[in-house]
Amino acid sequence: MLFHSLLALLGERLGSPGLGDEDFMLKHNLRKARRDLQAEFEECPEKFANLVANLLQEERRILRLGQRP
């Protein structure tokens, strides 16, 4: 469910009037990210959830290492 919400949010961001011609590359990158995410995880959004969970776990580990004296 959250995966589809992410795709919808990317779609909304692409259509928002706040992105002008100067943000052409941003629009291009968002479109590509949306297509890539959809292609990779549409059939199994649980894979995406696991990927995000693993990345967050790794980030917590890195932050803990950075707090050591």
PDB file of N, CA and C in Angstrom:
ATOM      1  N   MET A   1       0.818  -1.190   0.000  1.00  0.00           N
ATOM      2  CA  MET A   1       0.000   0.000   0.000  1.00  0.00           C
ATOM      3  C   MET A   1       0.871   1.266   0.000  1.00  0.00           C
ATOM      4  N   LEU A   2       1.899   1.274   0.849  1.00  0.00           N
ATOM      5  CA  LEU A   2       2.779   2.443   0.901  1.00  0.00           C
ATOM      6  C   LEU A   2       3.576   2.603  -0.387  1.00  0.00           C
ATOM      7  N   PHE A   3       3.910   1.487  -1.013  1.00  0.00           N
ATOM      8  CA  PHE A   3       4.635   1.544  -2.280  1.00  0.00           C
ATOM      9  C   PHE A   3       3.813   2.301  -3.317  1.00  0.00           C
ATOM     10  N   HIS A   4       2.528   1.992  -3.394  1.00  0.00           N
ATOM     11  CA  HIS A   4       1.661   2.660  -4.364  1.00  0.00           C
ATOM     12  C   HIS A   4       1.452   4.126  -3.986  1.00  0.00           C
ATOM     13  N   SER A   5       1.469   4.421  -2.690  1.00  0.00           N
ATOM     14  CA  SER A   5       1.384   5.815  -2.249  1.00  0.00           C
ATOM     15  C   SER A   5       2.623   6.592  -2.683  1.00  0.00           C
ATOM     16  N   LEU A   6       3.786   5.953  -2.603  1.00  0.00           N
ATOM     17  CA  LEU A   6       5.028   6.584  -3.052  1.00  0.00           C
ATOM     18  C   LEU A   6       4.966   6.884  -4.547  1.00  0.00           C
ATOM     19  N   LEU A   7       4.486   5.924  -5.324  1.00  0.00           N
ATOM     20  CA  LEU A   7       4.366   6.151  -6.771  1.00  0.00           C
ATOM     21  C   LEU A   7       3.394   7.293  -7.061  1.00  0.00           C
ATOM     22  N   ALA A   8       2.292   7.347  -6.323  1.00  0.00           N
ATOM     23  CA  ALA A   8       1.316   8.420  -6.513  1.00  0.00           C
ATOM     24  C   ALA A   8       1.929   9.771  -6.147  1.00  0.00           C
ATOM     25  N   LEU A   9       2.695   9.810  -5.069  1.00  0.00           N
ATOM     26  CA  LEU A   9       3.343  11.050  -4.651  1.00  0.00           C
ATOM     27  C   LEU A   9       4.342  11.528  -5.704  1.00  0.00           C
ATOM     28  N   LEU A  10       5.104  10.613  -6.267  1.00  0.00           N
ATOM     29  CA  LEU A  10       6.029  10.985  -7.344  1.00  0.00           C
ATOM     30  C   LEU A  10       5.258  11.544  -8.533  1.00  0.00           C
ATOM     31  N   GLY A  11       4.135  10.913  -8.863  1.00  0.00           N
ATOM     32  CA  GLY A  11       3.306  11.396  -9.964  1.00  0.00           C
ATOM     33  C   GLY A  11       2.771  12.792  -9.707  1.00  0.00           C
ATOM     34  N   GLU A  12       2.336  13.048  -8.480  1.00  0.00           N
ATOM     35  CA  GLU A  12       1.834  14.377  -8.121  1.00  0.00           C
ATOM     36  C   GLU A  12       2.950  15.411  -8.210  1.00  0.00           C
ATOM     37  N   ARG A  13       4.113  15.041  -7.732  1.00  0.00           N
ATOM     38  CA  ARG A  13       5.258  15.965  -7.744  1.00  0.00           C
ATOM     39  C   ARG A  13       5.640  16.333  -9.181  1.00  0.00           C
ATOM     40  N   LEU A  14       5.527  15.374 -10.061  1.00  0.00           N
ATOM     41  CA  LEU A  14       5.852  15.633 -11.467  1.00  0.00           C
ATOM     42  C   LEU A  14       4.860  16.602 -12.089  1.00  0.00           C
ATOM     43  N   GLY A  15       3.611  16.559 -11.643  1.00  0.00           N
ATOM     44  CA  GLY A  15       2.589  17.411 -12.220  1.00  0.00           C
ATOM     45  C   GLY A  15       2.427  18.738 -11.515  1.00  0.00           C
ATOM     46  N   SER A  16       3.166  18.960 -10.430  1.00  0.00           N
ATOM     47  CA  SER A  16       2.983  20.193  -9.664  1.00  0.00           C
ATOM     48  C   SER A  16       3.532  21.388 -10.439  1.00  0.00           C
ATOM     49  N   PRO A  17       2.831  22.519 -10.351  1.00  0.00           N
ATOM     50  CA  PRO A  17       3.271  23.704 -11.095  1.00  0.00           C
ATOM     51  C   PRO A  17       4.564  24.304 -10.555  1.00  0.00           C
ATOM     52  N   GLY A  18       5.011  23.894  -9.378  1.00  0.00           N
ATOM     53  CA  GLY A  18       6.231  24.433  -8.792  1.00  0.00           C
ATOM     54  C   GLY A  18       7.487  24.045  -9.550  1.00  0.00           C
ATOM     55  N   LEU A  19       7.391  23.039 -10.376  1.00  0.00           N
ATOM     56  CA  LEU A  19       8.564  22.607 -11.137  1.00  0.00           C
ATOM     57  C   LEU A  19       8.554  23.286 -12.501  1.00  0.00           C
ATOM     58  N   GLY A  20       9.449  24.221 -12.686  1.00  0.00           N
ATOM     59  CA  GLY A  20       9.519  24.931 -13.954  1.00  0.00           C
ATOM     60  C   GLY A  20      10.526  24.316 -14.890  1.00  0.00           C
ATOM     61  N   ASP A  21      10.793  25.021 -15.966  1.00  0.00           N
ATOM     62  CA  ASP A  21      11.755  24.530 -16.955  1.00  0.00           C
ATOM     63  C   ASP A  21      13.154  24.372 -16.369  1.00  0.00           C
ATOM     64  N   GLU A  22      13.472  25.213 -15.372  1.00  0.00           N
ATOM     65  CA  GLU A  22      14.808  25.128 -14.779  1.00  0.00           C
ATOM     66  C   GLU A  22      15.008  23.817 -14.024  1.00  0.00           C
ATOM     67  N   ASP A  23      13.919  23.143 -13.698  1.00  0.00           N
ATOM     68  CA  ASP A  23      14.003  21.864 -12.995  1.00  0.00           C
ATOM     69  C   ASP A  23      13.783  20.677 -13.937  1.00  0.00           C
ATOM     70  N   PHE A  24      14.159  20.862 -15.183  1.00  0.00           N
ATOM     71  CA  PHE A  24      13.968  19.814 -16.184  1.00  0.00           C
ATOM     72  C   PHE A  24      14.630  18.506 -15.764  1.00  0.00           C
ATOM     73  N   MET A  25      15.861  18.599 -15.258  1.00  0.00           N
ATOM     74  CA  MET A  25      16.585  17.385 -14.853  1.00  0.00           C
ATOM     75  C   MET A  25      15.919  16.718 -13.659  1.00  0.00           C
ATOM     76  N   LEU A  26      15.400  17.521 -12.730  1.00  0.00           N
ATOM     77  CA  LEU A  26      14.698  16.959 -11.582  1.00  0.00           C
ATOM     78  C   LEU A  26      13.476  16.181 -12.048  1.00  0.00           C
ATOM     79  N   LYS A  27      12.709  16.765 -12.964  1.00  0.00           N
ATOM     80  CA  LYS A  27      11.537  16.068 -13.507  1.00  0.00           C
ATOM     81  C   LYS A  27      11.954  14.766 -14.185  1.00  0.00           C
ATOM     82  N   HIS A  28      12.999  14.848 -14.981  1.00  0.00           N
ATOM     83  CA  HIS A  28      13.490  13.662 -15.683  1.00  0.00           C
ATOM     84  C   HIS A  28      13.890  12.580 -14.680  1.00  0.00           C
ATOM     85  N   ASN A  29      14.630  12.964 -13.647  1.00  0.00           N
ATOM     86  CA  ASN A  29      15.089  11.996 -12.652  1.00  0.00           C
ATOM     87  C   ASN A  29      13.931  11.394 -11.868  1.00  0.00           C
ATOM     88  N   LEU A  30      12.929  12.212 -11.534  1.00  0.00           N
ATOM     89  CA  LEU A  30      11.757  11.689 -10.824  1.00  0.00           C
ATOM     90  C   LEU A  30      10.976  10.706 -11.694  1.00  0.00           C
ATOM     91  N   ARG A  31      10.830  11.040 -12.974  1.00  0.00           N
ATOM     92  CA  ARG A  31      10.135  10.122 -13.891  1.00  0.00           C
ATOM     93  C   ARG A  31      10.877   8.793 -13.995  1.00  0.00           C
ATOM     94  N   LYS A  32      12.192   8.886 -14.124  1.00  0.00           N
ATOM     95  CA  LYS A  32      13.007   7.670 -14.228  1.00  0.00           C
ATOM     96  C   LYS A  32      12.924   6.853 -12.943  1.00  0.00           C
ATOM     97  N   ALA A  33      13.010   7.519 -11.810  1.00  0.00           N
ATOM     98  CA  ALA A  33      12.911   6.812 -10.525  1.00  0.00           C
ATOM     99  C   ALA A  33      11.564   6.117 -10.402  1.00  0.00           C
ATOM    100  N   ARG A  34      10.514   6.792 -10.807  1.00  0.00           N
ATOM    101  CA  ARG A  34       9.171   6.199 -10.737  1.00  0.00           C
ATOM    102  C   ARG A  34       9.078   4.966 -11.640  1.00  0.00           C
ATOM    103  N   ARG A  35       9.564   5.086 -12.861  1.00  0.00           N
ATOM    104  CA  ARG A  35       9.538   3.945 -13.793  1.00  0.00           C
ATOM    105  C   ARG A  35      10.364   2.781 -13.258  1.00  0.00           C
ATOM    106  N   ASP A  36      11.556   3.093 -12.761  1.00  0.00           N
ATOM    107  CA  ASP A  36      12.440   2.044 -12.249  1.00  0.00           C
ATOM    108  C   ASP A  36      11.837   1.345 -11.036  1.00  0.00           C
ATOM    109  N   LEU A  37      11.291   2.125 -10.105  1.00  0.00           N
ATOM    110  CA  LEU A  37      10.657   1.534  -8.923  1.00  0.00           C
ATOM    111  C   LEU A  37       9.483   0.652  -9.318  1.00  0.00           C
ATOM    112  N   GLN A  38       8.676   1.162 -10.231  1.00  0.00           N
ATOM    113  CA  GLN A  38       7.515   0.405 -10.684  1.00  0.00           C
ATOM    114  C   GLN A  38       7.944  -0.897 -11.351  1.00  0.00           C
ATOM    115  N   ALA A  39       8.928  -0.825 -12.211  1.00  0.00           N
ATOM    116  CA  ALA A  39       9.384  -2.015 -12.931  1.00  0.00           C
ATOM    117  C   ALA A  39       9.963  -3.056 -11.977  1.00  0.00           C
ATOM    118  N   GLU A  40      10.699  -2.595 -10.984  1.00  0.00           N
ATOM    119  CA  GLU A  40      11.390  -3.520 -10.084  1.00  0.00           C
ATOM    120  C   GLU A  40      10.485  -4.104  -9.003  1.00  0.00           C
ATOM    121  N   PHE A  41       9.565  -3.286  -8.475  1.00  0.00           N
ATOM    122  CA  PHE A  41       8.852  -3.699  -7.270  1.00  0.00           C
ATOM    123  C   PHE A  41       7.336  -3.812  -7.414  1.00  0.00           C
ATOM    124  N   GLU A  42       6.795  -3.571  -8.595  1.00  0.00           N
ATOM    125  CA  GLU A  42       5.335  -3.607  -8.783  1.00  0.00           C
ATOM    126  C   GLU A  42       4.748  -4.957  -8.391  1.00  0.00           C
ATOM    127  N   GLU A  43       5.406  -6.020  -8.799  1.00  0.00           N
ATOM    128  CA  GLU A  43       4.886  -7.367  -8.530  1.00  0.00           C
ATOM    129  C   GLU A  43       5.083  -7.796  -7.083  1.00  0.00           C
ATOM    130  N   CYS A  44       6.086  -7.241  -6.426  1.00  0.00           N
ATOM    131  CA  CYS A  44       6.402  -7.673  -5.058  1.00  0.00           C
ATOM    132  C   CYS A  44       6.838  -6.460  -4.228  1.00  0.00           C
ATOM    133  N   PRO A  45       5.891  -5.624  -3.790  1.00  0.00           N
ATOM    134  CA  PRO A  45       6.255  -4.433  -3.025  1.00  0.00           C
ATOM    135  C   PRO A  45       6.918  -4.765  -1.684  1.00  0.00           C
ATOM    136  N   GLU A  46       6.751  -6.015  -1.226  1.00  0.00           N
ATOM    137  CA  GLU A  46       7.408  -6.422   0.021  1.00  0.00           C
ATOM    138  C   GLU A  46       8.931  -6.349  -0.128  1.00  0.00           C
ATOM    139  N   LYS A  47       9.418  -6.618  -1.349  1.00  0.00           N
ATOM    140  CA  LYS A  47      10.855  -6.503  -1.623  1.00  0.00           C
ATOM    141  C   LYS A  47      11.333  -5.074  -1.374  1.00  0.00           C
ATOM    142  N   PHE A  48      10.521  -4.114  -1.786  1.00  0.00           N
ATOM    143  CA  PHE A  48      10.849  -2.704  -1.586  1.00  0.00           C
ATOM    144  C   PHE A  48      10.861  -2.376  -0.096  1.00  0.00           C
ATOM    145  N   ALA A  49       9.862  -2.867   0.631  1.00  0.00           N
ATOM    146  CA  ALA A  49       9.795  -2.631   2.076  1.00  0.00           C
ATOM    147  C   ALA A  49      11.025  -3.207   2.771  1.00  0.00           C
ATOM    148  N   ASN A  50      11.434  -4.402   2.376  1.00  0.00           N
ATOM    149  CA  ASN A  50      12.626  -5.018   2.967  1.00  0.00           C
ATOM    150  C   ASN A  50      13.883  -4.221   2.643  1.00  0.00           C
ATOM    151  N   LEU A  51      13.974  -3.732   1.419  1.00  0.00           N
ATOM    152  CA  LEU A  51      15.125  -2.918   1.019  1.00  0.00           C
ATOM    153  C   LEU A  51      15.215  -1.661   1.881  1.00  0.00           C
ATOM    154  N   VAL A  52      14.094  -0.972   2.040  1.00  0.00           N
ATOM    155  CA  VAL A  52      14.072   0.248   2.848  1.00  0.00           C
ATOM    156  C   VAL A  52      14.423  -0.071   4.297  1.00  0.00           C
ATOM    157  N   ALA A  53      13.858  -1.152   4.841  1.00  0.00           N
ATOM    158  CA  ALA A  53      14.153  -1.546   6.222  1.00  0.00           C
ATOM    159  C   ALA A  53      15.645  -1.826   6.399  1.00  0.00           C
ATOM    160  N   ASN A  54      16.246  -2.513   5.451  1.00  0.00           N
ATOM    161  CA  ASN A  54      17.682  -2.809   5.531  1.00  0.00           C
ATOM    162  C   ASN A  54      18.526  -1.538   5.444  1.00  0.00           C
ATOM    163  N   LEU A  55      18.126  -0.617   4.572  1.00  0.00           N
ATOM    164  CA  LEU A  55      18.863   0.644   4.460  1.00  0.00           C
ATOM    165  C   LEU A  55      18.769   1.457   5.748  1.00  0.00           C
ATOM    166  N   LEU A  56      17.590   1.474   6.366  1.00  0.00           N
ATOM    167  CA  LEU A  56      17.430   2.196   7.628  1.00  0.00           C
ATOM    168  C   LEU A  56      18.245   1.555   8.746  1.00  0.00           C
ATOM    169  N   GLN A  57      18.280   0.242   8.761  1.00  0.00           N
ATOM    170  CA  GLN A  57      19.078  -0.470   9.753  1.00  0.00           C
ATOM    171  C   GLN A  57      20.569  -0.129   9.576  1.00  0.00           C
ATOM    172  N   GLU A  58      21.028  -0.103   8.349  1.00  0.00           N
ATOM    173  CA  GLU A  58      22.425   0.245   8.070  1.00  0.00           C
ATOM    174  C   GLU A  58      22.712   1.692   8.472  1.00  0.00           C
ATOM    175  N   GLU A  59      21.762   2.578   8.222  1.00  0.00           N
ATOM    176  CA  GLU A  59      21.940   3.980   8.613  1.00  0.00           C
ATOM    177  C   GLU A  59      22.055   4.105  10.135  1.00  0.00           C
ATOM    178  N   ARG A  60      21.219   3.378  10.872  1.00  0.00           N
ATOM    179  CA  ARG A  60      21.307   3.398  12.339  1.00  0.00           C
ATOM    180  C   ARG A  60      22.678   2.905  12.805  1.00  0.00           C
ATOM    181  N   ARG A  61      23.181   1.858  12.168  1.00  0.00           N
ATOM    182  CA  ARG A  61      24.495   1.314  12.522  1.00  0.00           C
ATOM    183  C   ARG A  61      25.587   2.364  12.293  1.00  0.00           C
ATOM    184  N   ILE A  62      25.529   3.031  11.160  1.00  0.00           N
ATOM    185  CA  ILE A  62      26.522   4.061  10.836  1.00  0.00           C
ATOM    186  C   ILE A  62      26.443   5.216  11.835  1.00  0.00           C
ATOM    187  N   LEU A  63      25.234   5.622  12.189  1.00  0.00           N
ATOM    188  CA  LEU A  63      25.078   6.709  13.156  1.00  0.00           C
ATOM    189  C   LEU A  63      25.621   6.318  14.528  1.00  0.00           C
ATOM    190  N   ARG A  64      25.395   5.073  14.929  1.00  0.00           N
ATOM    191  CA  ARG A  64      25.944   4.595  16.207  1.00  0.00           C
ATOM    192  C   ARG A  64      27.470   4.633  16.178  1.00  0.00           C
ATOM    193  N   LEU A  65      28.057   4.208  15.068  1.00  0.00           N
ATOM    194  CA  LEU A  65      29.520   4.236  14.946  1.00  0.00           C
ATOM    195  C   LEU A  65      30.061   5.662  15.034  1.00  0.00           C
ATOM    196  N   GLY A  66      29.322   6.596  14.483  1.00  0.00           N
ATOM    197  CA  GLY A  66      29.742   7.995  14.505  1.00  0.00           C
ATOM    198  C   GLY A  66      29.644   8.632  15.877  1.00  0.00           C
ATOM    199  N   GLN A  67      28.855   8.051  16.762  1.00  0.00           N
ATOM    200  CA  GLN A  67      28.687   8.612  18.105  1.00  0.00           C
ATOM    201  C   GLN A  67      29.712   8.078  19.090  1.00  0.00           C
ATOM    202  N   ARG A  68      30.459   7.079  18.702  1.00  0.00           N
ATOM    203  CA  ARG A  68      31.475   6.515  19.598  1.00  0.00           C
ATOM    204  C   ARG A  68      32.607   7.513  19.791  1.00  0.00           C
ATOM    205  N   PRO A  69      33.118   7.590  21.029  1.00  0.00           N
ATOM    206  CA  PRO A  69      34.231   8.525  21.300  1.00  0.00           C
ATOM    207  C   PRO A  69      35.541   8.056  20.719  1.00  0.00           C
TER     208      PRO A  69
END
